[in-house]
Tab-separated table of C-alpha atoms and ligand atoms in Angstrom:
chain	number	residue	atom	x	y	z
A	1	MET	CA	77.273	156.993	78.919
A	2	GLN	CA	73.600	156.047	78.595
A	3	LEU	CA	71.552	157.904	76.016
A	4	THR	CA	69.056	160.367	77.510
A	5	VAL	CA	66.010	161.162	75.372
A	6	ALA	CA	64.691	164.662	76.157
A	7	LYS	CA	61.268	165.511	74.745
A	8	ASP	CA	60.864	168.985	76.223
A	9	MET	CA	62.949	171.985	77.253
A	10	GLU	CA	62.883	171.116	80.947
A	11	SER	CA	64.295	167.615	80.503
A	12	LEU	CA	66.803	168.962	77.953
A	13	GLN	CA	68.108	171.533	80.456
A	14	GLU	CA	68.243	168.928	83.215
A	15	ALA	CA	70.331	166.564	81.061
A	16	LEU	CA	72.600	169.420	79.875
A	17	ALA	CA	73.165	170.496	83.488
A	18	GLY	CA	74.254	166.918	84.261
A	19	LEU	CA	76.768	166.981	81.409
A	20	ALA	CA	78.090	170.405	82.449
A	21	LYS	CA	78.423	169.289	86.069
A	22	ALA	CA	80.461	166.287	84.928
A	23	GLY	CA	82.737	168.736	83.047
A	24	LYS	CA	81.852	167.298	79.620
A	25	ARG	CA	82.570	169.251	76.454
A	26	ILE	CA	79.716	168.727	74.037
A	27	ALA	CA	79.241	168.868	70.289
A	28	LEU	CA	75.804	169.407	68.786
A	29	VAL	CA	74.641	167.419	65.757
A	30	PRO	CA	71.339	168.867	64.506
A	31	THR	CA	69.256	166.511	62.316
A	32	MET	CA	65.775	166.011	60.958
A	33	GLY	CA	65.779	162.308	61.894
A	34	ALA	CA	65.374	159.319	59.542
A	35	LEU	CA	68.984	158.759	60.453
A	36	HIS	CA	71.487	156.973	58.196
A	37	ALA	CA	75.212	156.284	58.259
A	38	GLY	CA	75.934	159.907	57.260
A	39	HIS	CA	74.306	161.196	60.454
A	40	VAL	CA	76.017	158.475	62.500
A	41	SER	CA	79.405	159.580	61.119
A	42	LEU	CA	78.767	163.058	62.562
A	43	VAL	CA	77.966	161.617	65.991
A	44	LYS	CA	81.141	159.534	65.887
A	45	LEU	CA	83.200	162.560	64.853
A	46	ALA	CA	81.656	164.504	67.750
A	47	LYS	CA	82.815	161.806	70.167
A	48	GLU	CA	86.329	162.000	68.719
A	49	ILE	CA	86.739	165.744	69.079
A	50	VAL	CA	84.872	166.428	72.327
A	51	ASP	CA	83.549	164.308	75.209
A	52	GLU	CA	79.906	163.842	74.291
A	53	ALA	CA	77.535	164.158	71.343
A	54	VAL	CA	74.194	165.926	71.738
A	55	VAL	CA	71.821	165.284	68.828
A	56	THR	CA	68.592	167.049	67.941
A	57	ILE	CA	65.831	165.519	65.848
A	58	PHE	CA	63.411	168.113	64.557
A	59	VAL	CA	61.704	168.311	61.180
A	60	ASN	CA	61.690	172.083	60.960
A	61	PRO	CA	58.519	173.335	59.224
A	62	LYS	CA	60.097	176.763	58.584
A	63	GLN	CA	62.713	175.376	56.198
A	64	PHE	CA	60.180	173.702	53.883
A	65	GLY	CA	58.432	175.578	51.079
A	66	PRO	CA	54.630	175.292	50.697
A	67	THR	CA	54.923	172.701	47.902
A	68	GLU	CA	57.736	170.702	49.534
A	69	ASP	CA	57.693	167.389	51.412
A	70	TYR	CA	57.215	168.567	55.027
A	71	GLY	CA	54.086	166.446	55.527
A	72	ARG	CA	55.661	163.271	54.161
A	73	TYR	CA	59.268	163.695	55.314
A	74	PRO	CA	60.496	160.193	56.354
A	75	LYS	CA	60.364	159.347	60.062
A	76	SER	CA	61.865	156.395	61.961
A	77	PRO	CA	61.900	157.420	65.654
A	78	GLU	CA	62.647	154.011	67.195
A	79	GLU	CA	65.420	153.140	64.742
A	80	ASP	CA	66.890	156.633	65.204
A	81	ILE	CA	67.173	156.170	68.985
A	82	LYS	CA	68.714	152.727	68.474
A	83	LYS	CA	71.325	154.132	66.047
A	84	LEU	CA	72.164	157.003	68.395
A	85	ARG	CA	72.526	154.612	71.325
A	86	GLU	CA	74.865	152.398	69.268
A	87	ALA	CA	76.880	155.415	68.107
A	88	GLY	CA	77.380	156.485	71.730
A	89	ALA	CA	75.414	159.767	71.751
A	90	ALA	CA	74.787	161.068	75.290
A	91	LEU	CA	71.621	163.081	74.697
A	92	VAL	CA	68.982	163.469	72.022
A	93	TYR	CA	66.490	166.325	72.067
A	94	VAL	CA	63.259	165.644	70.191
A	95	PRO	CA	61.084	168.752	70.547
A	96	SER	CA	57.623	169.180	69.030
A	97	ALA	CA	56.889	171.954	66.518
A	98	ASP	CA	54.920	173.735	69.266
A	99	ASP	CA	57.920	173.617	71.625
A	100	ILE	CA	60.083	175.360	69.031
A	101	TYR	CA	57.418	177.657	67.570
A	102	PRO	CA	54.770	178.333	70.223
A	103	PRO	CA	51.763	180.461	69.278
A	104	GLY	CA	52.849	184.054	68.647
A	105	PHE	CA	56.382	183.138	67.501
A	106	SER	CA	57.438	185.735	64.931
A	107	THR	CA	61.234	186.198	64.900
A	108	SER	CA	63.297	185.259	61.851
A	109	ILE	CA	67.057	185.099	61.373
A	110	SER	CA	68.278	185.805	57.853
A	111	VAL	CA	71.826	185.411	56.548
A	112	GLY	CA	71.076	187.648	53.556
A	113	GLU	CA	72.569	187.058	50.110
A	114	LEU	CA	74.349	183.787	51.004
A	115	GLY	CA	70.937	182.285	51.700
A	116	LYS	CA	69.409	183.513	48.453
A	117	ILE	CA	71.734	181.882	45.899
A	118	LEU	CA	71.859	178.225	44.717
A	119	GLU	CA	69.539	176.287	47.075
A	120	GLY	CA	68.073	179.572	48.304
A	121	LYS	CA	67.078	180.535	44.769
A	122	SER	CA	65.259	177.241	44.223
A	123	ARG	CA	63.913	177.157	47.790
A	124	PRO	CA	63.054	180.732	48.866
A	125	GLY	CA	63.054	181.158	52.637
A	126	HIS	CA	64.757	177.793	53.226
A	127	PHE	CA	67.927	179.176	54.825
A	128	ASP	CA	66.039	181.712	56.954
A	129	GLY	CA	64.170	178.707	58.367
A	130	VAL	CA	67.455	176.860	58.888
A	131	ALA	CA	69.178	179.866	60.498
A	132	THR	CA	66.201	180.562	62.773
A	133	VAL	CA	65.902	177.036	64.140
A	134	LEU	CA	69.668	176.624	64.507
A	135	THR	CA	69.964	179.890	66.415
A	136	LYS	CA	67.302	178.610	68.809
A	137	LEU	CA	69.011	175.228	69.198
A	138	PHE	CA	72.442	176.845	69.654
A	139	LEU	CA	71.114	179.151	72.366
A	140	SER	CA	69.176	176.507	74.248
A	141	ILE	CA	72.009	173.946	74.147
A	142	LEU	CA	75.121	176.201	74.068
A	143	PRO	CA	77.421	173.468	72.737
A	144	HIS	CA	81.188	173.965	72.469
A	145	MET	CA	81.028	172.833	68.852
A	146	ALA	CA	78.446	172.008	66.223
A	147	ILE	CA	78.995	169.551	63.391
A	148	PHE	CA	77.416	169.755	59.927
A	149	GLY	CA	77.792	167.519	56.886
A	150	GLU	CA	79.404	168.796	53.701
A	151	LYS	CA	76.525	166.995	51.950
A	152	ASP	CA	74.595	170.216	52.575
A	153	TYR	CA	77.556	172.399	51.693
A	154	GLN	CA	75.701	175.700	51.409
A	155	GLN	CA	74.067	175.048	54.775
A	156	LEU	CA	77.538	174.604	56.283
A	157	CYS	CA	78.599	177.971	54.791
A	158	VAL	CA	75.407	179.621	56.049
A	159	VAL	CA	75.945	178.308	59.589
A	160	GLN	CA	79.579	179.422	59.560
A	161	ARG	CA	78.440	182.919	58.502
A	162	LEU	CA	75.718	182.920	61.184
A	163	ALA	CA	78.159	181.925	63.938
A	164	VAL	CA	80.658	184.632	62.929
A	165	ASP	CA	78.046	187.366	62.422
A	166	LEU	CA	76.286	186.721	65.748
A	167	ASP	CA	79.539	186.153	67.697
A	168	LEU	CA	78.299	182.709	68.713
A	169	PRO	CA	80.949	181.095	70.919
A	170	ILE	CA	80.487	177.820	69.040
A	171	GLU	CA	83.010	176.253	66.689
A	172	ILE	CA	81.340	175.087	63.464
A	173	ILE	CA	82.855	171.957	61.966
A	174	GLY	CA	82.266	170.424	58.520
A	175	ALA	CA	82.358	166.661	58.032
A	176	PRO	CA	82.787	164.680	54.784
A	177	THR	CA	79.830	163.313	52.810
A	178	MET	CA	79.092	159.642	53.394
A	179	ARG	CA	78.191	157.804	50.198
A	180	GLU	CA	76.632	154.513	49.164
A	181	VAL	CA	79.078	152.121	47.448
A	182	ASP	CA	77.941	153.375	44.035
A	183	GLY	CA	78.739	156.986	44.988
A	184	LEU	CA	75.212	158.253	45.737
A	185	ALA	CA	75.363	160.664	48.682
A	186	MET	CA	73.394	159.214	51.599
A	187	SER	CA	70.220	161.166	52.276
A	188	SER	CA	66.997	160.575	54.190
A	189	ARG	CA	65.192	161.511	50.966
A	190	ASN	CA	66.766	158.657	48.954
A	191	VAL	CA	63.851	156.444	50.109
A	192	TYR	CA	61.636	158.467	47.748
A	193	LEU	CA	63.496	157.057	44.722
A	194	SER	CA	61.848	154.283	42.704
A	195	VAL	CA	63.957	151.201	41.892
A	196	GLU	CA	64.595	152.627	38.426
A	197	GLU	CA	65.506	156.103	39.742
A	198	ARG	CA	67.792	154.598	42.383
A	199	LYS	CA	69.817	152.992	39.548
A	200	ILE	CA	70.204	156.364	37.800
A	201	ALA	CA	70.845	158.441	40.956
A	202	PRO	CA	74.652	157.789	41.295
A	203	LYS	CA	75.091	159.525	37.928
A	204	LEU	CA	74.822	162.865	39.752
A	205	HIS	CA	78.029	162.179	41.660
A	206	GLU	CA	79.668	160.616	38.580
A	207	VAL	CA	79.011	163.773	36.553
A	208	LEU	CA	80.277	166.006	39.383
A	209	GLU	CA	83.502	163.988	39.476
A	210	SER	CA	84.028	164.116	35.722
A	211	VAL	CA	83.196	167.828	35.428
A	212	GLY	CA	85.484	168.508	38.419
A	213	LYS	CA	88.349	166.755	36.639
A	214	VAL	CA	87.781	168.670	33.407
A	215	ILE	CA	87.719	171.987	35.320
A	216	ALA	CA	90.867	171.119	37.272
A	217	SER	CA	92.668	170.196	34.018
A	218	ARG	CA	91.992	173.776	32.798
A	219	LYS	CA	91.753	172.398	29.265
A	220	VAL	CA	88.369	173.958	28.568
A	221	SER	CA	86.544	176.942	30.043
A	222	VAL	CA	84.584	176.484	33.271
A	223	LYS	CA	81.405	177.383	31.380
A	224	SER	CA	81.909	174.733	28.742
A	225	ALA	CA	82.745	172.066	31.386
A	226	LEU	CA	79.542	172.960	33.261
A	227	ASP	CA	77.469	172.944	30.044
A	228	GLN	CA	78.785	169.466	29.237
A	229	GLY	CA	77.835	168.298	32.740
A	230	ILE	CA	74.320	169.745	32.476
A	231	ALA	CA	73.875	168.023	29.112
A	232	ALA	CA	75.133	164.683	30.523
A	233	LEU	CA	72.708	164.898	33.457
A	234	GLY	CA	69.819	165.790	31.133
A	235	LYS	CA	70.675	162.804	28.925
A	236	GLY	CA	70.829	160.590	32.016
A	237	GLY	CA	67.225	161.455	32.971
A	238	PHE	CA	67.750	164.359	35.411
A	239	LYS	CA	66.095	167.760	35.306
A	240	VAL	CA	68.931	170.031	36.410
A	241	ASP	CA	68.250	172.868	38.849
A	242	TYR	CA	71.857	174.059	38.873
A	243	LEU	CA	75.421	172.861	38.344
A	244	GLU	CA	77.837	175.585	39.383
A	245	LEU	CA	81.435	176.229	40.367
A	246	ARG	CA	81.704	178.485	43.407
A	247	GLN	CA	84.345	179.907	45.710
A	248	ALA	CA	84.493	177.447	48.622
A	249	GLU	CA	83.803	179.908	51.466
A	250	THR	CA	81.806	182.827	50.071
A	251	LEU	CA	80.068	180.725	47.394
A	252	ALA	CA	80.742	183.590	44.956
A	253	GLU	CA	80.534	182.529	41.308
A	254	LEU	CA	83.815	181.407	39.735
A	255	ARG	CA	84.136	181.994	36.007
A	256	ASP	CA	87.703	180.689	36.067
A	257	PHE	CA	89.051	177.872	38.169
A	258	THR	CA	90.624	179.471	41.257
A	259	PRO	CA	90.987	177.182	44.294
A	260	PRO	CA	89.548	176.730	46.850
A	261	ALA	CA	86.529	175.853	44.742
A	262	ARG	CA	83.408	173.775	45.174
A	263	LEU	CA	81.263	172.241	42.463
A	264	LEU	CA	77.611	172.090	43.536
A	265	ALA	CA	74.570	170.542	41.899
A	266	ALA	CA	70.858	170.045	42.430
A	267	ALA	CA	68.751	167.971	40.080
A	268	TRP	CA	65.353	166.358	39.979
A	269	LEU	CA	64.932	162.667	39.342
A	270	GLY	CA	61.186	162.284	38.854
A	271	ALA	CA	59.597	163.832	41.954
A	272	THR	CA	62.776	163.678	44.044
A	273	ARG	CA	65.260	166.514	44.265
A	274	LEU	CA	68.856	165.396	44.855
A	275	ILE	CA	71.765	167.630	45.855
A	276	ASP	CA	75.474	166.890	45.925
A	277	ASN	CA	78.802	168.704	45.783
A	278	ILE	CA	82.531	168.027	45.625
A	279	VAL	CA	85.733	169.936	46.151
A	280	VAL	CA	87.628	170.784	42.937
A	281	GLU	CA	91.398	170.852	43.347
B	1	AMP	P1	69.386	166.308	57.834
B	1	AMP	O1	68.808	165.313	58.794
B	1	AMP	O2	69.247	165.908	56.405
B	1	AMP	O3	68.947	167.712	58.130
B	1	AMP	O4	70.951	166.294	58.089
B	1	AMP	C1	71.479	166.500	59.366
B	1	AMP	C2	72.966	166.652	59.269
B	1	AMP	O5	73.532	165.480	58.686
B	1	AMP	C3	73.389	167.825	58.366
B	1	AMP	O6	74.530	168.452	58.923
B	1	AMP	C4	73.707	167.133	57.075
B	1	AMP	O7	74.621	167.849	56.266
B	1	AMP	C5	74.320	165.850	57.578
B	1	AMP	N1	74.279	164.810	56.543
B	1	AMP	C6	73.217	164.453	55.785
B	1	AMP	N2	73.576	163.516	54.891
B	1	AMP	C7	74.905	163.286	55.083
B	1	AMP	C8	75.867	162.442	54.447
B	1	AMP	N3	75.546	161.644	53.431
B	1	AMP	N4	77.141	162.480	54.911
B	1	AMP	C9	77.489	163.304	55.935
B	1	AMP	N5	76.631	164.123	56.560
B	1	AMP	C10	75.355	164.120	56.143
């Protein structure tokens, strides 16, 4: 199927009507653009589990804090379309900020406590912005499924909570994190890293893996394994925001290792904030 690029609500609805008429089941892959192989893996997964992938590209102002990188977030519109065409996406919706938030817009969706811990603590309001835009995209596209990367693990949990709480008839699916060969999780923000920082960056994943192994061995307390990890990251040149072991669904704190568990980290490397997470089993 040829890729349709919809730049406004009317052309989006026209293209969606075409897909519905053809009896296609669709999966939504929301993105902020500057696409890499991680995003492409979600589109490919969509094509495996349903008939067609519908992608959105929207840098959502509401999920950026006042001092964050909204104004300089990387953009590569032509390359994005090329990658989506190659991956076999059927439709990409690229709305403007005014389309999504016209003058007078004032509604906000909040997932409560789940959006206030970890990333939410460092980035107040971030998940309300995420939940608000996703609710709008879900309602205007009404996909059968929506696919999110485990790279943003808390976001995946937030969206799952949102879908359950609002009785959204959309199945939320998590997909594995795509990594560079040296283990660094792919991210649109990796382009911010200097050559020197890029060499250090894989250490975040390395430390997660080693701390995960120590926790799973149950030889030392969770706290002491985490403290060792924080110290290793600090020594490696990171400024650690958090390194925490959490219950995999509720993201409740885990003082003892009780599967299913997730180890999540955020750390600054110079002016760039990196996040990553792994399962601990
Ligand atoms: P973003 O454009 O950063 O908002 O990401 C859009 C979607 O792609 C989200 O569901 C992310 O979790 C997912 N994603 C981002 N990076 C990766 C990655 N390295 N592997 C898999 N999925 C990813």
